[in-house]
């Protein structure tokens, strides 16, 4: 019998897809559609409030080259939904190909959706392509937070080489209101030393809020940020803040109160901790 060596077998890849759609019923946000497949799982803890909280889980424990996860969440008219993750998403060394994470978000009329995943951690030689597509109704509210750590400083980790591409497209009533592309490719450690990039910091985050309270929240957010490395601005009903920090712990100490400000005083989901 002909025997094949181990390197002739294609490595197993993680595949996952999850979809959640809400509906308004009895003055509360209820579940309308629910689907989960592969390594993508969704849990709905009891909130004891009119809104719904969803926790996304990747049961594979992390992502590497060739892994694919697709999330789809929709807050129907007059519902409130907060989405977070069970833990940090870890992107491990990729021997070939890139990990791919796709998120599609829809927010209906008079609805609110807060996208609050915990930090993504890139390890040395990681490769990740991520995209977020959002469709908003004219009078909806949307808050998004995405934070990235280039290794864990406390563990002595350095991301010398790797690939990271992040694509955002946000539309309101069909009109594009926000688009951005971020790309790290190659010698990430050297690139991040540039003053025009991260000035040597290894933790960074983007916060975006669009809704009726954008202008009113700007001075409160700036006061909250204080002398943190970064800044916040607001125009055309859209508030954006960019933050950097020397470690993930330092970034989270800034992020947690900043998120609370943008949630009009509400705390971060309970799965977050410092």
Short mmCIF file of C-alpha atoms in Angstrom, two decimals:
data_model
loop_
_atom_site.label_atom_id
_atom_site.label_comp_id
_atom_site.label_asym_id
_atom_site.label_seq_id
_atom_site.Cartn_x
_atom_site.Cartn_y
_atom_site.Cartn_z
CA UNK A 1 0.00 0.00 0.00
CA UNK A 2 1.30 3.43 -0.91
CA UNK A 3 1.70 5.64 2.15
CA UNK A 4 1.63 9.43 2.02
CA UNK A 5 3.77 11.62 4.25
CA UNK A 6 2.07 14.02 6.66
CA UNK A 7 2.93 17.10 4.59
CA UNK A 8 0.91 15.73 1.64
CA UNK A 9 -2.34 16.11 3.53
CA UNK A 10 -4.12 19.45 3.42
CA UNK A 11 -4.46 20.86 6.96
CA UNK A 12 -7.95 21.10 8.42
CA UNK A 13 -9.42 24.62 8.25
CA UNK A 14 -11.97 26.28 10.49
CA UNK A 15 -15.24 27.25 8.86
CA UNK A 16 -18.08 29.08 10.56
CA UNK A 17 -21.17 31.14 9.86
CA UNK A 18 -23.63 32.77 12.23
CA UNK A 19 -26.76 34.86 11.62
CA UNK A 20 -28.97 36.69 14.09
CA UNK A 21 -32.06 38.81 13.32
CA UNK A 22 -34.21 40.55 15.92
CA UNK A 23 -37.84 41.64 16.04
CA UNK A 24 -39.88 43.91 18.28
CA UNK A 25 -42.52 42.14 20.35
CA UNK A 26 -44.23 43.10 23.60
CA UNK A 27 -42.04 46.14 24.12
CA UNK A 28 -38.84 44.10 24.02
CA UNK A 29 -36.28 42.97 21.47
CA UNK A 30 -36.93 39.35 20.61
CA UNK A 31 -35.32 36.72 18.41
CA UNK A 32 -36.62 36.43 14.85
CA UNK A 33 -33.94 34.40 13.03
CA UNK A 34 -31.07 32.35 14.40
CA UNK A 35 -28.48 30.28 12.56
CA UNK A 36 -25.07 28.92 13.49
CA UNK A 37 -22.76 26.56 11.66
CA UNK A 38 -19.29 25.12 12.14
CA UNK A 39 -17.06 26.91 14.63
CA UNK A 40 -19.32 30.01 14.79
CA UNK A 41 -21.63 30.01 17.80
CA UNK A 42 -23.96 32.68 19.23
CA UNK A 43 -25.22 32.90 22.81
CA UNK A 44 -27.98 35.17 24.10
CA UNK A 45 -27.66 35.84 27.85
CA UNK A 46 -30.66 37.15 29.76
CA UNK A 47 -30.40 40.94 30.03
CA UNK A 48 -33.47 41.78 32.16
CA UNK A 49 -33.93 44.85 29.94
CA UNK A 50 -35.81 45.65 26.71
CA UNK A 51 -32.65 45.24 24.62
CA UNK A 52 -30.90 42.05 23.49
CA UNK A 53 -27.25 41.12 23.96
CA UNK A 54 -25.51 38.58 21.74
CA UNK A 55 -22.13 36.96 22.35
CA UNK A 56 -20.22 35.60 19.34
CA UNK A 57 -17.94 32.61 19.92
CA UNK A 58 -15.29 31.05 17.70
CA UNK A 59 -14.98 27.52 19.09
CA UNK A 60 -11.81 26.83 17.08
CA UNK A 61 -9.93 28.96 19.62
CA UNK A 62 -8.33 31.26 17.06
CA UNK A 63 -7.75 31.71 13.34
CA UNK A 64 -4.92 30.93 10.95
CA UNK A 65 -4.38 30.92 7.20
CA UNK A 66 -7.37 29.58 5.26
CA UNK A 67 -9.89 29.84 8.12
CA UNK A 68 -13.17 31.60 7.30
CA UNK A 69 -15.86 33.02 9.59
CA UNK A 70 -18.91 34.97 8.41
CA UNK A 71 -21.19 36.85 10.79
CA UNK A 72 -24.52 38.50 9.94
CA UNK A 73 -26.53 40.48 12.49
CA UNK A 74 -29.62 42.61 11.95
CA UNK A 75 -31.54 44.84 14.36
CA UNK A 76 -35.05 45.12 12.93
CA UNK A 77 -37.20 48.24 13.24
CA UNK A 78 -37.59 49.55 16.82
CA UNK A 79 -35.19 47.02 18.37
CA UNK A 80 -31.95 47.38 20.34
CA UNK A 81 -29.10 44.92 20.00
CA UNK A 82 -25.58 44.80 21.45
CA UNK A 83 -23.09 42.32 19.99
CA UNK A 84 -19.79 41.34 21.58
CA UNK A 85 -17.40 38.37 21.62
CA UNK A 86 -16.66 35.84 24.33
CA UNK A 87 -12.93 36.63 24.26
CA UNK A 88 -10.16 38.18 22.19
CA UNK A 89 -9.93 36.80 18.65
CA UNK A 90 -6.42 35.39 18.19
CA UNK A 91 -4.83 35.31 14.75
CA UNK A 92 -2.00 32.79 14.73
CA UNK A 93 0.95 32.24 12.39
CA UNK A 94 -0.19 31.34 8.88
CA UNK A 95 1.86 28.83 6.92
CA UNK A 96 -0.18 29.64 3.79
CA UNK A 97 -3.18 31.73 2.72
CA UNK A 98 -4.97 34.25 4.95
CA UNK A 99 -7.73 34.03 7.54
CA UNK A 100 -10.93 35.79 6.46
CA UNK A 101 -13.59 37.33 8.71
CA UNK A 102 -16.67 38.92 7.18
CA UNK A 103 -19.33 40.84 9.12
CA UNK A 104 -22.58 42.15 7.66
CA UNK A 105 -24.71 44.43 9.84
CA UNK A 106 -28.18 45.83 9.19
CA UNK A 107 -29.98 48.35 11.41
CA UNK A 108 -33.64 49.18 10.81
CA UNK A 109 -35.80 52.25 11.47
CA UNK A 110 -35.70 53.57 15.05
CA UNK A 111 -33.31 50.72 15.86
CA UNK A 112 -29.95 50.64 17.61
CA UNK A 113 -27.04 48.24 17.18
CA UNK A 114 -23.77 48.36 19.13
CA UNK A 115 -20.94 46.29 17.65
CA UNK A 116 -18.53 45.73 20.54
CA UNK A 117 -16.16 42.81 19.91
CA UNK A 118 -13.19 42.39 22.20
CA UNK A 119 -9.70 42.98 20.84
CA UNK A 120 -8.16 41.08 17.92
CA UNK A 121 -4.62 39.86 18.72
CA UNK A 122 -2.19 39.40 15.83
CA UNK A 123 0.73 37.03 16.39
CA UNK A 124 4.00 36.99 14.47
CA UNK A 125 3.50 35.90 10.84
CA UNK A 126 -0.29 36.16 11.18
CA UNK A 127 -2.37 36.86 8.09
CA UNK A 128 -5.90 38.30 8.32
CA UNK A 129 -8.32 39.93 5.91
CA UNK A 130 -11.39 41.43 7.57
CA UNK A 131 -14.34 43.34 6.18
CA UNK A 132 -17.35 45.03 7.76
CA UNK A 133 -20.38 46.06 5.69
CA UNK A 134 -23.15 48.06 7.39
CA UNK A 135 -26.55 49.17 6.08
CA UNK A 136 -28.40 51.72 8.23
CA UNK A 137 -31.92 53.10 8.07
CA UNK A 138 -32.20 56.89 8.00
CA UNK A 139 -32.95 57.34 11.72
CA UNK A 140 -31.05 54.41 13.22
CA UNK A 141 -28.15 54.41 15.70
CA UNK A 142 -24.92 52.49 15.19
CA UNK A 143 -21.82 52.18 17.37
CA UNK A 144 -18.77 50.17 16.33
CA UNK A 145 -15.53 49.45 18.17
CA UNK A 146 -12.60 47.55 16.67
CA UNK A 147 -9.34 47.17 18.59
CA UNK A 148 -6.15 45.41 17.50
CA UNK A 149 -3.08 44.28 19.45
CA UNK A 150 0.20 43.59 17.68
CA UNK A 151 1.17 40.77 20.00
CA UNK A 152 0.98 40.81 23.76
CA UNK A 153 3.63 43.08 25.23
CA UNK A 154 3.38 41.47 28.66
CA UNK A 155 4.31 38.11 27.09
CA UNK A 156 7.26 39.59 25.23
CA UNK A 157 5.64 39.01 21.85
CA UNK A 158 6.69 41.02 18.79
CA UNK A 159 4.96 40.95 15.40
CA UNK A 160 7.94 41.14 13.07
CA UNK A 161 6.20 40.00 9.90
CA UNK A 162 2.58 39.58 8.92
CA UNK A 163 -0.41 40.77 6.96
CA UNK A 164 -3.53 42.59 8.13
CA UNK A 165 -6.17 44.21 5.95
CA UNK A 166 -9.30 45.84 7.35
CA UNK A 167 -12.11 47.17 5.14
CA UNK A 168 -15.14 49.17 6.36
CA UNK A 169 -18.14 50.26 4.29
CA UNK A 170 -21.08 51.96 6.06
CA UNK A 171 -24.18 53.16 4.24
CA UNK A 172 -27.19 55.10 5.50
CA UNK A 173 -30.37 54.88 3.43
CA UNK A 174 -28.24 53.42 0.66
CA UNK A 175 -25.74 56.30 0.62
CA UNK A 176 -22.11 55.66 1.53
CA UNK A 177 -21.23 57.66 4.67
CA UNK A 178 -18.00 55.99 5.74
CA UNK A 179 -15.30 54.00 3.95
CA UNK A 180 -11.83 53.10 5.14
CA UNK A 181 -9.05 50.67 4.30
CA UNK A 182 -6.18 49.67 6.57
CA UNK A 183 -3.31 47.48 5.48
CA UNK A 184 -0.17 46.21 7.19
CA UNK A 185 1.96 44.04 4.97
CA UNK A 186 5.46 42.71 5.51
CA UNK A 187 7.68 44.13 8.26
CA UNK A 188 4.93 45.22 10.64
CA UNK A 189 7.25 45.93 13.57
CA UNK A 190 9.33 48.37 11.52
CA UNK A 191 6.27 49.94 9.89
CA UNK A 192 4.55 50.56 13.23
CA UNK A 193 7.57 52.53 14.49
CA UNK A 194 6.80 55.36 12.07
CA UNK A 195 5.28 58.51 13.60
CA UNK A 196 2.73 58.52 10.78
CA UNK A 197 1.61 55.01 11.74
CA UNK A 198 1.74 54.04 15.45
CA UNK A 199 4.90 55.71 16.81
CA UNK A 200 5.97 52.40 18.28
CA UNK A 201 2.67 51.66 20.01
CA UNK A 202 1.32 48.11 19.66
CA UNK A 203 -2.35 48.60 20.58
CA UNK A 204 -4.83 50.68 18.59
CA UNK A 205 -8.56 51.09 18.15
CA UNK A 206 -11.24 52.83 16.11
CA UNK A 207 -14.55 53.91 17.60
CA UNK A 208 -17.35 55.04 15.32
CA UNK A 209 -20.77 56.34 16.29
CA UNK A 210 -23.45 57.57 13.94
CA UNK A 211 -26.82 58.67 15.18
CA UNK A 212 -28.79 61.56 16.65
CA UNK A 213 -26.42 62.09 19.61
CA UNK A 214 -23.15 62.32 17.68
CA UNK A 215 -22.48 66.04 18.18
CA UNK A 216 -23.63 66.00 21.81
CA UNK A 217 -21.29 63.11 22.62
CA UNK A 218 -18.15 64.66 21.13
CA UNK A 219 -17.20 66.98 24.06
CA UNK A 220 -18.01 64.21 26.56
CA UNK A 221 -15.81 61.76 24.69
CA UNK A 222 -12.91 64.22 24.41
CA UNK A 223 -13.12 64.89 28.14
CA UNK A 224 -13.11 61.13 28.78
CA UNK A 225 -10.06 60.58 26.59
CA UNK A 226 -8.09 63.33 28.30
CA UNK A 227 -4.44 63.17 27.29
CA UNK A 228 -4.65 59.68 25.77
CA UNK A 229 -2.80 59.19 22.49
CA UNK A 230 -5.40 59.78 19.79
CA UNK A 231 -8.27 62.08 19.04
CA UNK A 232 -11.95 62.38 18.19
CA UNK A 233 -13.90 64.40 15.63
CA UNK A 234 -17.49 64.72 14.43
CA UNK A 235 -19.04 65.78 11.14
CA UNK A 236 -22.22 65.01 9.18
CA UNK A 237 -23.73 63.09 12.09
CA UNK A 238 -20.73 60.79 12.40
CA UNK A 239 -18.28 60.66 15.33
CA UNK A 240 -14.93 58.89 14.99
CA UNK A 241 -12.14 58.38 17.51
CA UNK A 242 -8.70 56.83 16.91
CA UNK A 243 -6.67 55.62 19.87
CA UNK A 244 -3.25 54.07 20.43
CA UNK A 245 -1.56 52.71 23.55
CA UNK A 246 1.68 50.93 24.51
CA UNK A 247 -0.11 47.76 25.70
CA UNK A 248 -3.48 46.09 25.44
CA UNK A 249 -4.12 46.73 29.12
CA UNK A 250 -3.49 50.46 28.68
CA UNK A 251 -5.76 50.54 25.64
CA UNK A 252 -8.58 48.79 27.47
CA UNK A 253 -8.36 51.30 30.34
CA UNK A 254 -9.14 53.97 27.75
CA UNK A 255 -11.65 51.99 25.72
CA UNK A 256 -13.97 50.87 28.51
CA UNK A 257 -14.96 54.38 29.72
CA UNK A 258 -15.00 55.70 26.12
CA UNK A 259 -17.44 52.99 25.06
CA UNK A 260 -19.62 53.80 28.07
CA UNK A 261 -19.76 57.46 26.99
CA UNK A 262 -20.84 56.47 23.48
CA UNK A 263 -23.45 54.16 25.01
CA UNK A 264 -24.88 57.17 26.85
CA UNK A 265 -23.65 55.91 30.21
CA UNK A 266 -24.40 52.21 29.80
CA UNK A 267 -21.51 49.90 30.76
CA UNK A 268 -19.64 47.62 28.39
CA UNK A 269 -20.96 44.03 28.14
CA UNK A 270 -20.22 41.90 31.18
CA UNK A 271 -17.83 39.62 29.27
CA UNK A 272 -15.43 42.57 29.02
CA UNK A 273 -13.09 42.82 31.99
CA UNK A 274 -9.87 44.55 33.01
#
